[in-house]
Amino acid sequence: MAEPTRKILTRPALNKAKTRTGKEQLKPKAPEPETLPIKADSLAFSLVGAAQTVAYVLDGIALPQALSRVFTQTDASPQARGAIQDISYRTMRQVGRVDALIAAMTTKAPEPPLLYGLLCCALTLLITENTDEAPYDDFVVVDQAVNAAASSPNMVFAKGMVNAVLRRFLREKDELLTMVVKQAAARWNYPQWWVDQCKSAYPQDWQQLLSAADTPPPMTLRVNQRLSSIENYLLLLKQAQIEASQIGPSAIRLHKALQVQNIPGFAQGMVSVQDAGAQLAAVLLDVQDGHKVLDACAAPGGKTGHILELAKVDLLALDVDAKRLDKIHDNLARLQLFATIKEGDASWSNWWDGQQFDRILADVPCTASGVVRRHPDIRWLRRKTDAAQLAVTSSRILDNLWRMLKPGGKLLLVTCSIWPIESENQAKAFAERHAAIRLDAPGQLLPTSEINNEHDGLFYALFQKPEV
Ligand SMILES: C[S@@+](CC[C@H](N)C(=O)[O-])C[C@H]1O[C@@H](n2cnc3c(N)ncnc32)[C@H](O)[C@@H]1O
């Protein structure tokens, strides 16, 4: 990302050109346009940051990592970081539509990726509703996008094009939008294969399911009932003038999202941030004091913490990703709870001491297609073949874990996917392979409507091992 307040000077370069006689001669090249400085508190600055973030994501980097890369490359203030994040998230929800708009208004794909990212971000601001947090008028957006282009040596050549495209969009907005939404990717803001797959898996609900991801998700807390009752915590929120509603046995939805440091009692472990659907896992697992429990794919430890809040168990939290184990440590330290935390591959046994478990939570790796409203980049990062590949990995994990379960013990399969190949089909095939008893569990949860949007798209299947 360009440094905002430093003027980047360019010098006329010399390039080599052939003369008519074939001799090489040094010929002065036309001077490159000078870049213009922008202020670090301007929308132009945030647009450059968001454009770079979008360019990283479209190059395959997950949105949170893309944002932290941009933040380390620039000295953005907390306000500017907030704006960059907001614009980047909004843009990720509109990539299908703005891509089609750019294609309709340009003769070739804008290069470099930063310039394409800038057009995506600016068009997103022009087509989405303004909010209190982002009150940008159309002409401010155009002006600031042109300044953003002018501030970067990689985009300055295209500032006229940015101006022309955005002004044309404002003049022909209705016609252009009517035209592009005829394409499924632009209508729904997902890759075409995702729309097709969703239609075939959910012939009744596919439209609601796709549009449910247009809105930002609710921020839901889980009250640590070891430290507070839900009634007392609601009172605490009321005293802090934070509006909230109870939506589950331990779940409270905040009416407006907050930074965790502003949530009463968060640092002391009184609450955790966890989707209401995800809060079902520890309850379904039916943990009792004294149980030996395995959380087989545990990081970052959201469900680990909940299990430990519900019962005094001997818990092994396993994850194959050593870097993510620190997050389990941090989460449990904040909640003042303890588990043995180990690096290990759940499809192997080299970490296992041979003692069978009473309960196993298998929150297996999946496409995360059920949490697209929280992670709007996922739909652009996944490939059509990912679900089948991940289902193979997960079935290996499940088969390995089954022999580690005591007779009469319970294993809970969880995915945050909406694709049957990773969820219901997987559960059916697993039950057949092992003659596992299938107990009552919600199956596929879908965030499909305004009323039914309190949880993410999760899948639960609960199995019991027959007594010998
Ligand atoms: C959906 S996340 C788990 C979320 C976690 N249960 C929670 O509630 O916070 C899946 C986790 O599985 C881990 N994982 C992937 N393959 C694994 C394997 N073969 N063995 C153990 N963990 C694995 C990933 O590193 C990731 O942390």
Coordinates of C-alpha atoms and ligand atoms in Angstrom, one line a residue:
M1 CA 0.0 0.0 0.0
A2 CA 1.3 3.5 -0.8
E3 CA 2.4 5.6 2.0
P4 CA -0.3 8.2 2.2
T5 CA 1.5 11.4 3.1
R6 CA 4.7 11.0 1.2
K7 CA 4.8 12.3 -2.3
I8 CA 6.3 9.7 -4.6
L9 CA 8.2 11.4 -7.3
T10 CA 8.8 9.8 -10.6
R11 CA 11.6 10.7 -13.1
P12 CA 11.3 10.5 -16.8
A13 CA 12.8 7.1 -17.7
L14 CA 14.9 6.2 -20.7
N15 CA 13.9 3.2 -22.7
K16 CA 15.5 1.6 -25.6
A17 CA 14.0 2.0 -29.1
K18 CA 15.1 0.8 -32.4
T19 CA 15.9 3.4 -35.1
R20 CA 15.0 2.9 -38.7
T21 CA 18.6 2.0 -39.5
G22 CA 18.3 -0.8 -37.0
K23 CA 20.7 0.9 -34.6
E24 CA 19.7 1.1 -31.0
Q25 CA 19.3 4.5 -29.6
L26 CA 18.2 5.8 -26.2
K27 CA 15.0 7.6 -26.5
P28 CA 13.3 9.6 -23.7
K29 CA 10.0 8.1 -22.6
A30 CA 7.0 10.3 -21.9
P31 CA 7.1 11.4 -18.2
E32 CA 5.1 9.2 -15.9
P33 CA 2.3 11.1 -14.2
E34 CA 3.2 12.2 -10.6
T35 CA 1.4 10.6 -7.7
L36 CA -0.5 12.8 -5.3
P37 CA -0.4 12.6 -1.5
I38 CA -3.5 11.6 0.4
K39 CA -4.3 12.1 4.1
A40 CA -4.3 9.1 6.4
D41 CA -7.8 10.0 7.7
S42 CA -9.3 10.3 4.2
L43 CA -11.7 7.9 2.5
A44 CA -9.1 7.7 -0.3
F45 CA -6.6 6.2 2.1
S46 CA -9.1 3.6 3.3
L47 CA -10.0 2.8 -0.3
V48 CA -6.3 2.1 -1.1
G49 CA -6.1 -0.2 2.0
A50 CA -9.3 -2.0 1.1
A51 CA -8.3 -2.3 -2.6
Q52 CA -5.1 -3.9 -1.5
T53 CA -6.9 -6.3 0.8
V54 CA -9.4 -7.3 -1.9
A55 CA -6.4 -7.9 -4.3
Y56 CA -4.8 -10.2 -1.7
V57 CA -8.0 -12.1 -1.2
L58 CA -8.6 -12.6 -4.9
D59 CA -5.0 -13.9 -5.0
G60 CA -5.9 -16.6 -2.5
I61 CA -5.2 -15.1 0.9
A62 CA -8.0 -15.3 3.6
L63 CA -9.6 -12.0 4.5
P64 CA -8.3 -11.7 8.1
Q65 CA -4.8 -12.5 7.0
A66 CA -5.1 -10.1 4.0
L67 CA -6.2 -7.3 6.4
S68 CA -3.4 -7.9 8.9
R69 CA -0.9 -7.9 6.0
V70 CA -2.3 -4.5 4.9
F71 CA -2.2 -3.2 8.5
T72 CA 1.4 -4.1 8.9
Q73 CA 2.3 -2.4 5.6
T74 CA 0.8 0.9 6.7
D75 CA 0.5 3.0 9.8
A76 CA -3.2 3.3 9.6
S77 CA -5.0 4.8 12.7
P78 CA -7.6 2.6 14.5
Q79 CA -10.3 4.6 12.7
A80 CA -8.7 4.0 9.3
R81 CA -8.3 0.3 10.1
G82 CA -12.0 0.2 11.0
A83 CA -12.9 1.8 7.7
I84 CA -10.5 -0.5 5.7
Q85 CA -12.0 -3.5 7.3
D86 CA -15.6 -2.3 6.8
I87 CA -15.1 -1.6 3.1
S88 CA -13.2 -4.9 2.6
Y89 CA -16.0 -6.9 4.2
R90 CA -18.7 -5.1 2.3
T91 CA -16.8 -5.6 -1.0
M92 CA -16.4 -9.3 -0.4
R93 CA -20.2 -9.6 -0.2
Q94 CA -20.5 -7.9 -3.6
V95 CA -17.7 -9.3 -5.7
G96 CA -20.0 -11.1 -8.1
R97 CA -22.0 -8.0 -8.8
V98 CA -19.2 -5.5 -9.1
D99 CA -17.1 -7.8 -11.2
A100 CA -20.0 -8.0 -13.7
L101 CA -20.3 -4.2 -13.6
I102 CA -16.6 -3.7 -14.3
A103 CA -16.8 -6.2 -17.2
A104 CA -19.8 -4.3 -18.6
M105 CA -18.0 -0.9 -18.4
T106 CA -14.5 -1.8 -19.5
T107 CA -13.1 -3.4 -22.6
K108 CA -10.4 -5.4 -20.8
A109 CA -9.9 -6.5 -17.2
P110 CA -8.3 -3.6 -15.2
E111 CA -4.7 -4.3 -14.2
P112 CA -2.9 -4.4 -11.9
P113 CA -5.0 -6.2 -9.2
L114 CA -4.8 -3.2 -7.0
L115 CA -6.7 -1.1 -9.6
Y116 CA -9.3 -3.9 -10.0
G117 CA -9.6 -4.0 -6.2
L118 CA -10.1 -0.2 -6.1
L119 CA -12.9 -0.3 -8.7
C120 CA -14.5 -3.2 -6.7
C121 CA -14.4 -1.2 -3.5
A122 CA -15.7 2.0 -4.9
L123 CA -18.5 0.4 -6.8
T124 CA -19.5 -1.5 -3.7
L125 CA -19.8 1.8 -1.8
L126 CA -22.0 3.1 -4.7
I127 CA -24.3 0.1 -4.8
T128 CA -24.7 -0.7 -1.1
E129 CA -26.7 1.3 1.4
N130 CA -24.9 3.9 3.4
T131 CA -24.8 3.2 7.2
D132 CA -24.1 5.4 10.1
E133 CA -20.6 4.0 10.3
A134 CA -20.0 4.6 6.6
P135 CA -21.9 7.6 5.5
Y136 CA -20.3 8.1 2.0
D137 CA -22.1 10.2 -0.6
D138 CA -21.8 9.1 -4.1
F139 CA -19.8 12.0 -5.4
V140 CA -17.5 11.8 -2.4
V141 CA -16.8 8.1 -3.2
V142 CA -16.0 9.0 -6.9
D143 CA -13.7 11.9 -5.9
Q144 CA -11.9 9.9 -3.2
A145 CA -11.5 6.8 -5.5
V146 CA -9.9 9.1 -8.1
N147 CA -7.6 10.5 -5.4
A148 CA -6.8 6.9 -4.3
A149 CA -5.8 6.0 -7.8
A150 CA -3.7 9.2 -8.1
S151 CA -1.9 8.4 -4.8
S152 CA -0.4 5.1 -6.0
P153 CA 2.4 4.7 -8.6
N154 CA 0.7 1.5 -9.7
M155 CA -2.7 3.2 -10.4
V156 CA -2.0 6.8 -11.2
F157 CA -2.0 6.1 -15.0
A158 CA -5.6 5.0 -14.6
K159 CA -7.1 7.8 -12.6
G160 CA -9.1 9.1 -15.6
M161 CA -10.5 5.6 -16.2
V162 CA -11.5 5.3 -12.6
N163 CA -13.3 8.6 -12.8
A164 CA -15.0 7.7 -16.1
V165 CA -16.1 4.2 -14.9
L166 CA -17.6 5.4 -11.6
R167 CA -19.3 8.5 -13.2
R168 CA -20.8 6.3 -15.9
F169 CA -22.1 3.9 -13.2
L170 CA -23.8 6.8 -11.5
R171 CA -25.4 7.9 -14.7
E172 CA -26.6 4.5 -15.9
K173 CA -26.9 2.8 -12.5
D174 CA -30.4 1.3 -13.0
E175 CA -29.8 0.0 -16.5
L176 CA -26.4 -1.5 -15.6
L177 CA -27.7 -3.2 -12.5
T178 CA -30.8 -4.6 -14.3
M179 CA -28.5 -5.9 -17.0
V180 CA -25.9 -7.6 -14.8
V181 CA -28.3 -9.3 -12.3
K182 CA -29.3 -11.6 -15.2
Q183 CA -26.1 -13.5 -14.5
A184 CA -26.4 -15.7 -11.4
A185 CA -23.0 -14.8 -10.0
A186 CA -24.0 -11.1 -10.1
R187 CA -27.5 -11.7 -8.8
W188 CA -26.4 -13.7 -5.8
N189 CA -22.8 -12.7 -5.3
Y190 CA -21.5 -16.2 -5.3
P191 CA -19.5 -18.2 -8.0
Q192 CA -21.9 -19.9 -10.4
W193 CA -21.0 -23.4 -9.2
W194 CA -21.9 -22.4 -5.6
V195 CA -25.4 -21.2 -6.7
D196 CA -25.9 -24.4 -8.7
Q197 CA -24.8 -26.6 -5.8
C198 CA -27.0 -24.8 -3.4
K199 CA -30.1 -25.1 -5.7
S200 CA -29.6 -28.8 -6.1
A201 CA -29.0 -29.4 -2.3
Y202 CA -31.9 -27.1 -1.2
P203 CA -34.5 -26.9 -3.9
Q204 CA -36.9 -25.1 -1.5
D205 CA -34.6 -22.8 0.5
W206 CA -31.7 -22.0 -1.8
Q207 CA -32.6 -18.4 -2.4
Q208 CA -33.1 -17.5 1.2
L209 CA -29.9 -19.4 2.0
L210 CA -27.9 -17.4 -0.5
S211 CA -29.3 -14.1 0.5
A212 CA -28.9 -14.8 4.2
A213 CA -25.2 -14.2 3.8
D214 CA -25.8 -10.6 2.5
T215 CA -26.3 -9.3 6.0
P216 CA -23.6 -9.2 8.7
P217 CA -24.1 -11.9 11.3
P218 CA -25.4 -11.3 14.8
M219 CA -22.8 -11.0 17.6
T220 CA -23.7 -13.7 20.1
L221 CA -22.2 -14.3 23.5
R222 CA -22.0 -17.4 25.6
V223 CA -22.3 -16.8 29.3
N224 CA -19.9 -18.8 31.4
Q225 CA -22.3 -20.3 33.9
R226 CA -19.5 -21.1 36.3
L227 CA -19.0 -17.4 36.8
S228 CA -22.5 -15.9 36.2
S229 CA -26.1 -16.8 35.6
I230 CA -27.6 -15.6 32.4
E231 CA -30.0 -13.3 34.3
N232 CA -27.2 -11.6 36.2
Y233 CA -25.2 -11.1 33.1
L234 CA -28.2 -9.6 31.3
L235 CA -28.5 -7.2 34.2
L236 CA -24.8 -6.3 33.9
L237 CA -25.4 -5.5 30.2
K238 CA -28.4 -3.4 31.1
Q239 CA -26.4 -1.4 33.6
A240 CA -23.8 -0.8 30.9
Q241 CA -26.6 0.3 28.6
I242 CA -25.9 -2.4 26.1
E243 CA -29.0 -3.7 24.4
A244 CA -29.2 -7.5 24.2
S245 CA -31.6 -10.5 24.1
Q246 CA -31.4 -14.0 25.4
I247 CA -31.6 -16.4 22.4
G248 CA -30.5 -19.8 24.0
P249 CA -29.8 -21.4 27.3
S250 CA -26.4 -19.6 27.6
A251 CA -26.7 -17.4 24.5
I252 CA -27.2 -13.7 24.4
R253 CA -27.4 -11.7 21.1
L254 CA -26.0 -8.1 21.3
H255 CA -28.2 -5.8 19.3
K256 CA -25.1 -4.0 18.1
A257 CA -21.6 -5.6 17.7
L258 CA -19.0 -4.4 20.1
Q259 CA -15.2 -4.7 20.3
V260 CA -14.5 -7.5 22.8
Q261 CA -12.6 -5.1 25.1
N262 CA -15.9 -3.2 25.5
I263 CA -17.9 -6.3 26.6
P264 CA -18.4 -6.4 30.3
G265 CA -16.6 -9.2 32.0
F266 CA -15.0 -10.5 28.8
A267 CA -11.4 -10.2 30.0
Q268 CA -12.4 -12.0 33.2
G269 CA -13.9 -15.0 31.3
M270 CA -17.5 -14.2 32.2
V271 CA -18.5 -14.5 28.5
S272 CA -17.1 -15.7 25.2
V273 CA -18.1 -14.8 21.7
Q274 CA -19.7 -17.8 20.1
D275 CA -22.5 -18.4 17.5
A276 CA -25.8 -19.7 19.0
G277 CA -25.7 -22.8 16.8
A278 CA -22.1 -23.5 17.8
Q279 CA -23.2 -23.4 21.5
L280 CA -25.2 -26.6 20.9
A281 CA -22.1 -28.8 20.6
A282 CA -21.1 -29.0 24.2
V283 CA -24.7 -29.5 25.3
L284 CA -25.3 -32.3 22.8
L285 CA -22.1 -34.0 23.8
D286 CA -23.8 -34.6 27.2
V287 CA -20.6 -34.3 29.3
Q288 CA -20.7 -35.4 32.9
D289 CA -18.3 -34.8 35.8
G290 CA -15.4 -37.3 35.7
H291 CA -15.7 -38.0 31.9
K292 CA -12.6 -38.5 29.8
V293 CA -13.2 -36.3 26.8
L294 CA -11.4 -35.8 23.5
D295 CA -11.9 -32.5 21.5
A296 CA -10.2 -33.8 18.4
C297 CA -10.1 -30.7 16.2
A298 CA -10.1 -28.2 19.0
A299 CA -8.5 -24.9 17.8
P300 CA -9.2 -22.1 18.6
G301 CA -11.0 -23.7 21.5
G302 CA -14.4 -22.2 21.4
K303 CA -16.2 -25.5 22.1
T304 CA -13.4 -26.7 24.4
G305 CA -14.1 -23.8 26.7
H306 CA -17.8 -24.5 26.7
I307 CA -17.4 -28.3 27.5
L308 CA -15.2 -27.3 30.5
E309 CA -17.8 -24.7 31.6
L310 CA -20.5 -27.5 31.7
A311 CA -18.7 -30.3 33.6
K312 CA -15.5 -31.2 35.5
V313 CA -13.9 -33.4 32.9
D314 CA -10.5 -34.7 32.0
L315 CA -10.2 -33.1 28.6
L316 CA -7.6 -33.5 25.8
A317 CA -7.7 -30.7 23.2
L318 CA -6.0 -31.8 20.1
D319 CA -5.2 -29.9 16.9
V320 CA -3.0 -30.6 13.9
D321 CA -2.1 -27.0 13.5
A322 CA 0.6 -26.1 16.1
K323 CA 0.2 -22.4 15.6
R324 CA -3.5 -22.5 16.4
L325 CA -2.8 -24.3 19.8
D326 CA -1.8 -21.0 21.3
K327 CA -5.4 -19.7 20.7
I328 CA -6.7 -22.6 22.8
H329 CA -4.2 -21.7 25.6
D330 CA -5.3 -18.1 25.5
N331 CA -9.0 -18.9 25.5
L332 CA -8.8 -21.3 28.4
A333 CA -6.5 -18.9 30.4
R334 CA -9.1 -16.2 30.0
L335 CA -11.9 -18.6 31.1
Q336 CA -9.7 -19.8 34.0
L337 CA -10.2 -23.4 32.9
F338 CA -7.8 -26.3 32.2
A339 CA -7.3 -28.9 29.5
T340 CA -4.3 -30.9 28.2
I341 CA -3.5 -29.3 24.9
K342 CA -1.6 -31.4 22.3
E343 CA -0.5 -31.1 18.7
G344 CA -1.6 -34.2 16.8
D345 CA -3.3 -35.5 13.7
A346 CA -6.7 -36.9 14.6
S347 CA -6.5 -39.4 11.7
W348 CA -3.4 -41.0 13.3
S349 CA -2.9 -42.5 16.8
N350 CA 0.7 -41.5 17.6
W351 CA -0.6 -39.0 20.2
W352 CA -3.0 -41.5 21.9
D353 CA -2.2 -43.2 25.2
G354 CA -4.6 -46.1 24.4
Q355 CA -7.2 -45.1 27.1
Q356 CA -10.6 -44.9 25.5
F357 CA -12.7 -41.7 25.9
D358 CA -16.3 -41.3 27.2
R359 CA -17.0 -38.5 24.8
I360 CA -15.4 -37.4 21.6
L361 CA -16.1 -34.1 19.8
A362 CA -15.1 -34.3 16.1
D363 CA -15.5 -30.7 14.8
V364 CA -13.9 -31.8 11.6
P365 CA -12.2 -29.6 8.9
C366 CA -14.7 -28.6 6.2
T367 CA -15.4 -25.9 3.6
A368 CA -16.9 -23.6 6.1
S369 CA -19.7 -23.0 3.6
G370 CA -22.1 -22.5 6.5
V371 CA -20.3 -19.4 7.9
V372 CA -20.2 -17.3 4.7
R373 CA -22.0 -14.4 6.3
R374 CA -19.2 -14.2 8.9
H375 CA -16.4 -14.9 6.4
P376 CA -17.6 -13.4 3.1
D377 CA -14.3 -14.3 1.4
I378 CA -14.9 -18.0 1.7
R379 CA -17.1 -18.3 -1.3
W380 CA -14.4 -16.7 -3.5
L381 CA -11.6 -18.8 -2.0
R382 CA -13.2 -22.3 -2.3
R383 CA -13.1 -24.5 -5.3
K384 CA -15.9 -26.8 -6.4
T385 CA -13.8 -29.8 -5.6
D386 CA -12.9 -28.8 -2.0
A387 CA -16.0 -30.4 -0.3
A388 CA -15.3 -33.9 -1.7
Q389 CA -11.6 -33.7 -0.8
L390 CA -12.4 -32.5 2.7
A391 CA -15.0 -35.2 3.2
V392 CA -12.4 -37.8 2.5
T393 CA -10.1 -36.3 5.2
S394 CA -12.9 -36.1 7.7
S395 CA -14.0 -39.7 7.1
R396 CA -10.4 -40.8 7.9
I397 CA -10.5 -38.8 11.1
L398 CA -13.9 -40.2 12.1
D399 CA -12.9 -43.8 11.4
N400 CA -9.7 -43.4 13.5
L401 CA -11.6 -41.7 16.4
W402 CA -14.3 -44.4 16.6
R403 CA -11.9 -47.0 18.0
M404 CA -10.8 -44.5 20.7
L405 CA -14.4 -44.3 22.0
K406 CA -15.5 -46.5 25.0
P407 CA -18.5 -48.9 24.3
G408 CA -21.6 -46.9 25.3
G409 CA -19.6 -43.6 24.7
K410 CA -20.8 -40.8 22.4
L411 CA -19.1 -39.1 19.4
L412 CA -20.5 -35.9 18.0
L413 CA -19.8 -35.0 14.4
V414 CA -19.9 -31.2 13.7
T415 CA -19.3 -29.3 10.5
C416 CA -19.9 -25.7 9.6
S417 CA -20.8 -26.7 6.1
I418 CA -24.1 -26.7 4.2
W419 CA -22.9 -29.3 1.7
P420 CA -24.4 -32.8 2.2
I421 CA -21.3 -34.5 1.1
E422 CA -19.5 -33.1 4.2
S423 CA -22.5 -33.5 6.6
E424 CA -25.5 -35.8 6.2
N425 CA -24.0 -38.1 3.6
Q426 CA -20.9 -38.4 5.7
A427 CA -22.9 -39.1 8.8
K428 CA -25.0 -41.8 7.0
A429 CA -21.9 -43.5 5.5
F430 CA -20.1 -43.4 8.9
A431 CA -23.1 -45.0 10.8
E432 CA -23.2 -47.8 8.2
R433 CA -19.5 -48.5 8.3
H434 CA -19.4 -48.8 12.1
A435 CA -22.9 -49.9 13.0
A436 CA -23.0 -46.8 15.1
I437 CA -26.3 -45.9 16.9
R438 CA -27.5 -42.6 15.7
L439 CA -28.9 -40.5 18.5
D440 CA -31.1 -37.4 18.4
A441 CA -29.3 -34.3 17.1
P442 CA -30.4 -31.3 15.0
G443 CA -28.8 -32.5 11.7
Q444 CA -28.4 -29.6 9.3
L445 CA -29.1 -26.1 10.6
L446 CA -29.5 -23.4 8.0
P447 CA -29.6 -19.6 8.4
T448 CA -32.4 -19.2 5.9
S449 CA -34.6 -16.4 6.8
E450 CA -34.9 -13.2 8.9
I451 CA -36.5 -15.1 11.7
N452 CA -34.3 -18.1 11.5
N453 CA -31.0 -16.3 11.3
E454 CA -29.7 -16.6 14.9
H455 CA -27.3 -19.3 14.0
D456 CA -24.8 -20.2 11.3
G457 CA -25.1 -23.1 8.9
L458 CA -24.0 -26.0 11.1
F459 CA -24.4 -29.7 11.0
Y460 CA -24.7 -32.1 14.0
A461 CA -24.8 -35.9 14.1
L462 CA -24.5 -37.7 17.4
F463 CA -23.4 -41.4 17.5
Q464 CA -23.2 -43.9 20.3
K465 CA -21.0 -46.9 20.3
P466 CA -22.9 -50.1 21.0
E467 CA -22.1 -51.8 24.3
V468 CA -20.2 -55.0 23.8
Ligands
LIG1 C1 -13.7 -26.1 12.5 S1 -12.2 -25.9 13.2 C2 -12.5 -26.3 14.8 C3 -13.1 -25.2 15.7 C4 -13.1 -25.5 17.2 N1 -13.7 -26.8 17.5 C5 -13.8 -24.4 18.0 O1 -15.0 -24.6 18.3 O2 -13.2 -23.4 18.2 C6 -11.3 -27.3 12.6 C7 -10.0 -27.5 13.2 O3 -9.5 -28.8 12.8 C8 -8.1 -28.7 12.7 N2 -7.7 -29.9 11.9 C9 -7.7 -30.1 10.6 N3 -7.3 -31.3 10.3 C10 -7.0 -31.9 11.5 C11 -6.5 -33.2 11.8 N4 -6.2 -34.1 10.9 N5 -6.3 -33.5 13.1 C12 -6.6 -32.6 14.1 N6 -7.1 -31.4 13.8 C13 -7.3 -31.1 12.5 C14 -7.8 -27.4 12.1 O4 -6.5 -27.0 12.4 C15 -8.9 -26.5 12.8 O5 -8.3 -25.9 13.9

